[in-house]
Coordinates of C-alpha atoms in Angstrom, one line a residue:
M1 CA 15.6 -26.1 59.9
K2 CA 15.4 -24.6 56.2
K3 CA 13.2 -23.3 54.1
F4 CA 13.9 -24.4 50.0
F5 CA 12.4 -23.0 47.2
L6 CA 12.5 -24.4 43.4
L7 CA 14.0 -21.7 41.0
S8 CA 14.4 -22.8 37.1
F9 CA 16.2 -21.1 34.8
V10 CA 19.1 -22.2 32.5
F11 CA 22.9 -22.1 33.6
I12 CA 26.2 -23.5 32.5
S13 CA 27.1 -25.8 35.3
F14 CA 30.0 -26.2 36.6
F15 CA 30.2 -28.6 39.9
S16 CA 33.0 -28.6 43.0
F17 CA 33.1 -31.5 45.0
P18 CA 33.0 -31.1 49.4
S19 CA 35.6 -31.8 51.2
N20 CA 38.8 -29.9 52.4
L21 CA 41.4 -32.5 50.0
L22 CA 42.5 -29.9 47.1
A23 CA 40.4 -30.2 43.9
Q24 CA 40.5 -32.3 40.7
N25 CA 39.7 -32.8 38.0
L26 CA 36.5 -35.7 37.9
D27 CA 36.0 -37.1 34.8
S28 CA 32.2 -38.4 35.7
P29 CA 30.6 -36.8 38.9
I30 CA 28.7 -40.1 39.4
E31 CA 31.3 -42.4 41.5
S32 CA 32.4 -45.9 41.7
P33 CA 30.6 -47.7 44.3
A34 CA 32.2 -48.5 47.5
P35 CA 33.5 -51.8 48.1
E36 CA 31.6 -54.1 50.2
E37 CA 31.9 -53.0 54.4
E38 CA 29.9 -53.2 57.5
A39 CA 27.3 -50.2 57.9
L40 CA 28.2 -47.1 60.7
S41 CA 26.3 -48.0 63.9
F42 CA 25.0 -44.9 66.1
K43 CA 23.1 -45.1 69.2
E44 CA 20.8 -42.7 67.8
I45 CA 19.9 -41.6 64.1
W46 CA 17.4 -38.5 63.6
G47 CA 15.6 -38.0 60.6
Y48 CA 13.7 -35.0 59.5
V49 CA 10.2 -35.6 58.3
M50 CA 7.9 -32.3 56.2
I51 CA 4.6 -32.3 57.0
G52 CA 2.8 -33.7 53.4
E53 CA 6.2 -36.0 53.0
E54 CA 5.6 -38.6 55.1
S55 CA 5.2 -40.9 52.2
C56 CA 9.6 -40.1 51.8
F57 CA 9.5 -41.8 55.4
S58 CA 9.9 -45.6 55.4
N59 CA 10.0 -48.0 58.9
D60 CA 13.0 -49.9 57.1
Y61 CA 15.1 -46.9 57.7
P62 CA 17.5 -47.3 60.4
V63 CA 16.0 -44.2 62.2
T64 CA 15.5 -44.3 65.7
D65 CA 13.6 -40.9 66.2
V66 CA 11.7 -38.6 63.9
G67 CA 11.7 -34.9 64.1
Y68 CA 8.0 -34.0 62.5
F69 CA 8.5 -30.3 60.7
V70 CA 4.9 -29.5 60.7
S71 CA 4.4 -26.0 60.4
A72 CA 6.1 -22.5 61.6
V73 CA 4.2 -20.5 64.6
S74 CA 1.4 -18.7 63.0
N75 CA 1.4 -14.5 62.5
F76 CA -1.1 -14.8 64.8
S77 CA 1.6 -16.5 67.1
D78 CA -0.4 -19.8 66.7
F79 CA 1.0 -22.8 66.8
R80 CA -0.8 -24.9 64.3
P81 CA -2.8 -28.7 64.9
V82 CA -0.2 -31.5 64.2
P83 CA -1.9 -34.7 62.8
K84 CA -2.6 -37.6 65.0
R85 CA 0.7 -40.2 65.0
S86 CA -1.6 -43.0 64.5
E87 CA -2.5 -41.0 60.6
K88 CA 0.9 -40.6 59.9
F89 CA 2.8 -42.9 61.4
P90 CA 1.1 -45.9 62.1
D91 CA 3.8 -48.2 62.2
F92 CA 6.7 -46.5 63.5
K93 CA 7.8 -47.6 66.6
G94 CA 10.5 -44.8 67.5
R95 CA 10.3 -41.5 68.7
I96 CA 8.3 -38.8 66.8
H97 CA 9.4 -35.3 68.1
I98 CA 7.1 -32.5 66.9
V99 CA 9.2 -29.4 65.6
S100 CA 8.5 -25.8 66.5
S101 CA 9.9 -23.0 64.3
V102 CA 9.4 -19.2 64.0
D103 CA 10.3 -17.3 60.9
S104 CA 10.5 -13.5 62.5
K105 CA 13.2 -11.8 65.2
A106 CA 10.9 -9.3 66.3
Q107 CA 8.2 -12.6 67.1
T108 CA 10.3 -14.5 68.4
H109 CA 11.2 -11.7 70.9
L110 CA 7.5 -11.1 71.5
L111 CA 7.0 -14.7 72.0
L112 CA 9.3 -15.1 75.1
D113 CA 8.0 -12.1 76.8
P114 CA 7.8 -13.0 80.3
K115 CA 5.7 -10.3 80.5
L116 CA 3.4 -10.8 77.4
P117 CA 0.3 -13.9 77.5
L118 CA 2.0 -15.1 73.9
R119 CA 4.9 -16.9 75.9
N120 CA 2.3 -19.1 78.5
K121 CA -0.5 -19.2 75.3
I122 CA 2.2 -20.7 73.1
I123 CA 3.7 -23.3 75.7
K124 CA 0.0 -24.4 76.2
Q125 CA -0.9 -25.3 72.5
L126 CA 2.6 -26.6 72.4
V127 CA 1.9 -29.5 75.3
K128 CA -1.6 -29.9 74.0
E129 CA 0.0 -31.2 70.1
A130 CA 2.5 -33.0 72.0
K131 CA -0.2 -35.6 73.6
D132 CA 0.3 -37.8 70.8
Y133 CA 4.0 -37.9 70.8
D134 CA 7.2 -38.2 72.5
G135 CA 8.2 -34.6 73.1
V136 CA 8.7 -31.0 71.5
Q137 CA 11.6 -29.8 69.5
I138 CA 12.2 -26.1 69.2
D139 CA 13.9 -24.8 66.2
W140 CA 13.6 -21.3 67.1
E141 CA 16.6 -19.7 64.5
L142 CA 16.1 -16.1 65.7
V143 CA 16.8 -15.6 69.2
M144 CA 18.7 -12.6 69.0
K145 CA 21.3 -12.0 72.4
E146 CA 19.2 -9.7 74.4
D147 CA 17.0 -12.6 74.6
A148 CA 18.6 -15.1 75.9
H149 CA 17.6 -15.2 79.7
N150 CA 13.9 -15.2 78.4
F151 CA 15.1 -17.8 76.1
W152 CA 16.3 -20.3 78.6
N153 CA 12.9 -19.4 81.0
F154 CA 11.1 -20.2 77.9
L155 CA 12.2 -23.8 77.9
K156 CA 12.5 -24.4 81.3
Q157 CA 8.4 -23.9 81.5
L158 CA 8.2 -25.8 78.7
K159 CA 10.5 -28.7 80.0
K160 CA 8.4 -28.9 83.5
R161 CA 4.9 -28.7 81.4
L162 CA 5.8 -31.1 79.3
H163 CA 5.7 -33.6 82.4
G164 CA 8.6 -36.0 81.3
K165 CA 8.3 -35.9 77.9
M166 CA 11.3 -34.9 75.9
L167 CA 12.2 -31.6 75.1
T168 CA 15.0 -30.7 72.6
V169 CA 16.3 -27.2 70.7
A170 CA 17.7 -27.4 67.3
I171 CA 20.6 -24.0 67.2
P172 CA 23.9 -22.8 65.0
A173 CA 26.7 -24.2 65.0
R174 CA 29.6 -22.9 66.7
T175 CA 33.2 -23.9 67.0
R176 CA 33.9 -21.7 70.7
T177 CA 32.2 -20.2 73.1
L178 CA 30.4 -16.6 72.1
E179 CA 29.8 -14.0 74.2
K180 CA 25.7 -13.1 75.3
D181 CA 24.7 -16.5 73.3
A182 CA 21.2 -16.8 73.4
Y183 CA 22.4 -20.9 72.5
N184 CA 24.9 -21.3 74.5
Y185 CA 26.0 -25.2 74.5
A186 CA 26.6 -25.4 78.3
E187 CA 23.5 -23.4 79.2
L188 CA 21.6 -24.9 76.9
S189 CA 22.4 -28.5 78.5
K190 CA 21.0 -27.8 81.4
I191 CA 17.7 -27.5 80.9
V192 CA 17.1 -30.5 77.3
D193 CA 17.2 -33.6 76.8
R194 CA 19.2 -33.2 73.0
I195 CA 20.9 -30.8 71.8
I196 CA 20.7 -31.1 67.6
V197 CA 23.7 -28.8 65.9
M198 CA 22.9 -27.5 62.5
A199 CA 26.5 -28.5 61.1
Y200 CA 25.5 -27.2 57.7
D201 CA 25.2 -24.2 55.8
E202 CA 29.1 -24.0 56.0
H203 CA 28.2 -21.4 53.2
W204 CA 25.6 -20.1 52.5
S205 CA 23.2 -18.6 49.2
T206 CA 24.8 -15.4 50.2
S207 CA 28.1 -16.2 50.9
S208 CA 30.9 -17.2 48.3
P209 CA 31.0 -20.6 47.2
G210 CA 31.9 -23.4 49.4
P211 CA 31.3 -26.7 51.3
I212 CA 27.9 -26.6 52.8
A213 CA 29.9 -29.2 55.6
S214 CA 33.5 -30.1 55.2
L215 CA 35.0 -32.6 56.9
A216 CA 37.4 -30.2 58.9
W217 CA 34.2 -27.9 59.9
C218 CA 32.4 -30.0 60.7
K219 CA 35.4 -31.7 63.2
R220 CA 36.7 -28.2 64.7
I221 CA 32.3 -27.7 66.1
A222 CA 32.3 -31.4 66.9
D223 CA 35.4 -30.5 69.1
Y224 CA 33.9 -27.9 71.0
A225 CA 30.5 -29.9 71.1
K226 CA 32.2 -32.2 72.7
T227 CA 33.9 -30.1 75.9
V228 CA 30.4 -28.4 77.0
I229 CA 27.5 -31.2 76.2
P230 CA 27.2 -33.9 77.4
E231 CA 27.6 -37.0 75.3
D232 CA 24.2 -38.5 75.9
K233 CA 23.0 -35.3 74.9
L234 CA 24.8 -34.3 71.7
V235 CA 22.9 -34.3 68.2
M236 CA 25.7 -33.6 65.6
G237 CA 22.8 -32.6 62.4
C238 CA 24.2 -33.7 59.0
P239 CA 22.6 -32.0 55.5
F240 CA 20.9 -33.6 52.6
Y241 CA 21.3 -31.0 50.2
A242 CA 23.2 -29.8 48.2
R243 CA 23.5 -25.5 47.1
A244 CA 24.6 -23.6 44.0
W245 CA 26.0 -20.2 43.5
N246 CA 25.7 -18.1 40.0
N247 CA 28.0 -15.4 39.3
E248 CA 24.9 -13.4 37.9
S249 CA 26.0 -9.7 38.9
V250 CA 23.0 -7.9 36.9
G251 CA 19.6 -9.1 37.3
Q252 CA 17.3 -9.5 40.2
K253 CA 18.4 -6.6 42.0
A254 CA 17.3 -2.4 42.4
Y255 CA 19.0 -0.2 40.8
R256 CA 19.5 3.3 41.0
M257 CA 18.1 5.7 38.4
Y258 CA 21.6 6.6 37.2
R259 CA 23.1 3.7 36.8
V260 CA 20.4 2.4 34.3
D261 CA 22.5 4.1 30.9
N262 CA 25.9 2.1 32.5
V263 CA 23.8 -1.3 32.7
I264 CA 22.8 -0.7 29.1
K265 CA 25.8 -0.2 27.8
D266 CA 27.8 -2.7 30.0
V267 CA 25.6 -5.8 28.2
Q268 CA 24.9 -3.9 24.8
A269 CA 21.1 -3.5 25.0
K270 CA 19.5 -3.6 22.0
A271 CA 15.4 -5.2 22.6
F272 CA 14.0 -1.8 24.1
K273 CA 10.1 -1.4 24.9
I274 CA 7.8 1.4 25.4
S275 CA 4.5 0.3 26.7
A276 CA 0.8 2.4 26.1
N277 CA 1.2 3.2 29.0
G278 CA 4.4 4.8 29.1
D279 CA 6.5 2.3 31.1
L280 CA 10.3 1.3 29.2
S281 CA 11.9 -2.0 29.8
F282 CA 14.7 -3.4 27.8
S283 CA 16.0 -7.4 27.9
F284 CA 19.1 -8.6 26.8
D285 CA 21.2 -12.5 27.2
T286 CA 23.3 -13.3 29.4
T287 CA 25.6 -16.7 30.1
T288 CA 26.0 -17.8 33.7
R289 CA 28.0 -19.8 35.6
V290 CA 26.6 -22.0 38.5
T291 CA 28.8 -23.6 40.9
M292 CA 27.2 -26.2 43.0
F293 CA 28.5 -28.1 46.0
Y294 CA 26.5 -31.3 47.1
D295 CA 26.6 -34.7 48.2
T296 CA 27.1 -37.8 47.0
V297 CA 26.6 -41.2 49.0
E298 CA 30.2 -41.8 49.4
S299 CA 31.0 -38.3 51.0
S300 CA 28.3 -38.1 53.5
V301 CA 29.1 -41.7 55.1
K302 CA 32.5 -40.4 55.1
R303 CA 31.2 -37.4 57.3
C304 CA 29.4 -39.7 59.0
R305 CA 32.7 -42.1 59.8
S306 CA 34.3 -39.0 60.5
Y307 CA 31.8 -38.2 63.3
R308 CA 31.7 -41.6 64.6
E309 CA 35.8 -41.6 64.8
N310 CA 35.1 -38.8 67.0
D311 CA 32.9 -40.8 69.3
I312 CA 30.1 -38.7 68.3
T313 CA 26.8 -41.5 69.0
R314 CA 24.1 -39.5 67.5
L315 CA 23.3 -37.8 64.4
A316 CA 20.7 -36.3 63.2
F317 CA 19.8 -35.6 59.2
W318 CA 18.2 -32.5 57.5
R319 CA 16.1 -34.0 55.8
V320 CA 13.8 -37.1 55.3
G321 CA 13.3 -37.1 51.2
Q322 CA 15.9 -35.1 49.6
E323 CA 18.5 -37.7 50.1
N324 CA 19.6 -41.0 48.4
T325 CA 17.8 -43.7 50.0
E326 CA 20.5 -45.7 49.3
F327 CA 22.1 -44.2 51.6
W328 CA 20.4 -45.4 54.6
E329 CA 21.8 -49.2 54.0
R330 CA 24.9 -47.8 55.6
L331 CA 24.4 -47.1 58.8
K332 CA 22.3 -49.3 61.4
I333 CA 21.3 -49.0 64.8
E334 CA 23.4 -49.6 67.5
G335 CA 22.6 -52.5 69.3
A336 CA 20.2 -53.6 66.1
D337 CA 20.4 -56.7 64.4

């Protein structure tokens, strides 16, 4: 669903609580335990697991479906072999779906073109690798609107070749129907068995700081999705991650030559160097303020509760291994003992 890179940096931390309520100062970022309450029940609870992180998953979690994120389609447009289910999830009794992603708009376009052999090739590979699993999930997040019909036809062909195994898609959040949208909820509902709506990244790395999935925003998405996706196909995606922004505007970017003198003056640079080859450089120290929006167990449960109160009966979580494991104690599968 998303890629994350570990960054090491020195910063003054400033945390902001993710909610649609007015901001309030907190003495501690650690909340008090909530009073005992019955676990929230859902018909389906999906958990995404990355290859190499299978040990983060527990059969004790109230999970009905695992989205097994193996790898993106390769640069050679191949879907790499998937480990045997019995090796990675030997005792899990629920369904496991292998997840396919593509990291390039251009490659996505070529894979979907019915006139090229790549489409049939990738369908064959997906069907083959799904043999040991319960289905395939298409998490192709870079489909252009011009490829909408080719995308839908690709899904139809894949569904036909899966011979009864589940076909699901993970798609961006929408609050209304967009014109010429490859991720048109109504059209996709006619083809696939489940639609996972990725209701997160309300604010992104290049946006201004803000919640990843505020309650009000999530409600607008769910309210719209319910009007076009059947109840038994709608799965709302929830985040297990935080996001940070810094106010540093000087580093980690390219500069036009004529602007360098201004930077030197602005930062009052003093440590100038010239190498034996004549390469010029200077260094300076700066203080960065970082704003982080994050979730706790309680705020995550609050989001789940808001979905349940909105008659959403299926949730998916990105991704297992990022969460506080105490969260799983607050959910249960509908009908389970």
